[in-house]
């Protein structure tokens, strides 16, 4: 008898804040909602709606994460960048 075990790929909506946080932390540039969705779907093999991005970013901000938004999208300022801005 041969058995093959495969990992379960269902994450659930409670994982969305973590996926968004990891995506923004690892990005070198601001990401709009569509790029966040594309990255999450490709990386975690799951789907996420556009409305869920906004709700979960608000949730992360409420928990104290420094997520900012400009004309290009959402981003988390890198510590060295904020340092450079404060000394110039």
CSV table of C-alpha atoms in Angstrom, one decimal:
chain,number,residue,atom,x,y,z
A,1,UNK,CA,0.0,0.0,0.0
A,2,UNK,CA,1.4,3.4,-1.0
A,3,UNK,CA,0.1,6.6,0.5
A,4,UNK,CA,0.9,10.1,-0.4
A,5,UNK,CA,0.4,12.9,2.2
A,6,UNK,CA,0.0,16.4,1.0
A,7,UNK,CA,-0.2,19.5,3.2
A,8,UNK,CA,-3.5,21.2,3.6
A,9,UNK,CA,-3.4,24.5,1.7
A,10,UNK,CA,-6.5,26.1,3.3
A,11,UNK,CA,-5.4,29.1,5.4
A,12,UNK,CA,-8.7,30.8,6.3
A,13,UNK,CA,-9.4,34.5,6.5
A,14,UNK,CA,-7.8,34.8,9.9
A,15,UNK,CA,-4.4,34.5,8.2
A,16,UNK,CA,-5.0,37.5,5.9
A,17,UNK,CA,-3.4,40.1,8.2
A,18,UNK,CA,-0.3,38.0,8.5
A,19,UNK,CA,-0.1,37.5,4.7
A,20,UNK,CA,-0.5,41.3,4.2
A,21,UNK,CA,2.0,42.1,6.8
A,22,UNK,CA,4.6,39.7,5.4
A,23,UNK,CA,4.0,41.0,1.8
A,24,UNK,CA,4.5,44.7,2.9
A,25,UNK,CA,7.5,43.9,5.1
A,26,UNK,CA,9.3,42.1,2.2
A,27,UNK,CA,8.4,44.7,-0.5
A,28,UNK,CA,11.0,47.2,-1.5
A,29,UNK,CA,8.3,49.6,-3.0
A,30,UNK,CA,4.8,50.6,-2.2
A,31,UNK,CA,2.1,48.1,-3.4
A,32,UNK,CA,-1.4,48.9,-4.5
A,33,UNK,CA,-4.2,46.5,-3.5
A,34,UNK,CA,-4.1,44.6,-6.7
A,35,UNK,CA,-0.4,43.9,-6.4
A,36,UNK,CA,-0.9,42.8,-2.7
A,37,UNK,CA,-3.7,40.4,-3.9
A,38,UNK,CA,-1.5,39.0,-6.7
A,39,UNK,CA,1.4,38.4,-4.4
A,40,UNK,CA,-0.7,36.7,-1.7
A,41,UNK,CA,-2.5,34.5,-4.3
A,42,UNK,CA,0.8,33.5,-5.9
A,43,UNK,CA,2.7,33.0,-2.6
A,44,UNK,CA,0.1,31.3,-0.4
A,45,UNK,CA,-2.1,29.7,-3.1
A,46,UNK,CA,-5.2,31.3,-1.7
A,47,UNK,CA,-7.7,33.9,-2.8
A,48,UNK,CA,-8.4,37.2,-1.1
A,49,UNK,CA,-10.9,39.9,-2.0
A,50,UNK,CA,-10.0,43.6,-2.6
A,51,UNK,CA,-12.2,44.7,0.3
A,52,UNK,CA,-10.4,42.4,2.7
A,53,UNK,CA,-7.1,44.2,2.0
A,54,UNK,CA,-8.4,47.5,3.3
A,55,UNK,CA,-10.1,46.0,6.3
A,56,UNK,CA,-7.0,44.0,7.3
A,57,UNK,CA,-4.7,47.0,6.8
A,58,UNK,CA,-6.9,49.0,9.1
A,59,UNK,CA,-6.8,46.1,11.6
A,60,UNK,CA,-3.0,46.0,11.5
A,61,UNK,CA,-2.8,49.8,11.9
A,62,UNK,CA,-5.1,49.5,15.0
A,63,UNK,CA,-2.6,47.0,16.4
A,64,UNK,CA,0.2,49.5,16.0
A,65,UNK,CA,1.9,48.6,12.7
A,66,UNK,CA,3.2,51.6,10.9
A,67,UNK,CA,1.6,51.0,7.5
A,68,UNK,CA,1.5,54.1,5.4
A,69,UNK,CA,-0.1,54.9,2.0
A,70,UNK,CA,1.0,57.3,-0.8
A,71,UNK,CA,0.0,57.6,-4.4
A,72,UNK,CA,1.8,54.4,-5.3
A,73,UNK,CA,0.3,52.1,-2.6
A,74,UNK,CA,0.8,50.8,0.9
A,75,UNK,CA,4.2,50.4,2.5
A,76,UNK,CA,5.9,49.9,5.8
A,77,UNK,CA,8.8,52.5,6.2
A,78,UNK,CA,12.1,50.8,6.6
A,79,UNK,CA,13.9,51.9,9.8
A,80,UNK,CA,17.0,53.1,7.9
A,81,UNK,CA,14.8,55.2,5.6
A,82,UNK,CA,13.1,57.0,8.5
A,83,UNK,CA,16.5,57.6,10.1
A,84,UNK,CA,17.8,59.2,6.9
A,85,UNK,CA,14.7,61.4,6.7
A,86,UNK,CA,15.1,62.6,10.3
A,87,UNK,CA,18.8,63.6,9.9
A,88,UNK,CA,18.4,65.5,6.6
